[in-house]
Amino acid sequence: MNPMQPAPSHAILLFNGHDLRNWRTRKGEPAAWHVEDSDVTVVPGAGDIVSEERFTDFQMHLEFMTPDMPEATGQAKGNSGVFLQGRYEIQVLDSYGLNIPGKGDCGAFYNQFAPLVNACRPPLQWQTYDVIFRAPRVDAAGQVVEPVRVTVLHNGIVIQNNVQLPGPTGGPIDTNVGEPGPLLLQDHGNLVKYRNIWVLSLPLEGSDTYEPR
Ligand code: MG
């Protein structure tokens, strides 16, 4: 079993390994996924879960595990998703062994950008996503003047290199792209597990000196 990567001391731990007190459904009801042994598993039909905390620019780490579904194929095989700011989905899927992943496969920004390489481990193994996210910049009228820029590492390998997203992927919580947003984990009906979910908020601009956190 792969060891957990410890969170930095100043990180916001979104999932404490014991309960989902900081998570809600899209409708604001208590999150009802299954928590056990420091991880949390999708409960099919319970719906997506959404962090109460909202973020603008951030670094995020989480670990996920897809179930073993040897008979399933394509989008029915270990599907879930990690929505950054609740608006931009990095696909979670069992794409292990796929030669040329596309815009719907694991590590894709759904329907926008395929991952650079297939970094997937087999099902039933823990895998990591590390994300560096720069929110879109909007003007006073709410128009985007600089798009989202985001870098994603999958199991330590860069799979999205500072890509500029044209806008939210399908099924966002809203389209208020100038507003901070939560982390959202998708219920796509499959028993995907998550653990060790943490976020570091990042300053919006460069500085000569940074306040200690
Ligand atoms: Mg998905």
Short mmCIF file of C-alpha atoms and ligand atoms in Angstrom, two decimals, residues 79-81 89 91-92 186 188, ligand 1:
data_model
loop_
_atom_site.label_atom_id
_atom_site.label_comp_id
_atom_site.label_asym_id
_atom_site.label_seq_id
_atom_site.Cartn_x
_atom_site.Cartn_y
_atom_site.Cartn_z
CA ASN A 79 -15.75 7.09 -12.73
CA SER A 80 -15.68 10.02 -10.33
CA GLY A 81 -14.15 13.47 -10.60
CA GLU A 89 -13.42 18.68 -13.46
CA GLN A 91 -11.57 13.25 -14.46
CA VAL A 92 -11.15 10.28 -12.16
CA GLN A 186 -18.30 13.59 -7.94
CA HIS A 188 -20.77 9.00 -10.76
MG MG B 1 -16.18 12.05 -13.82
#
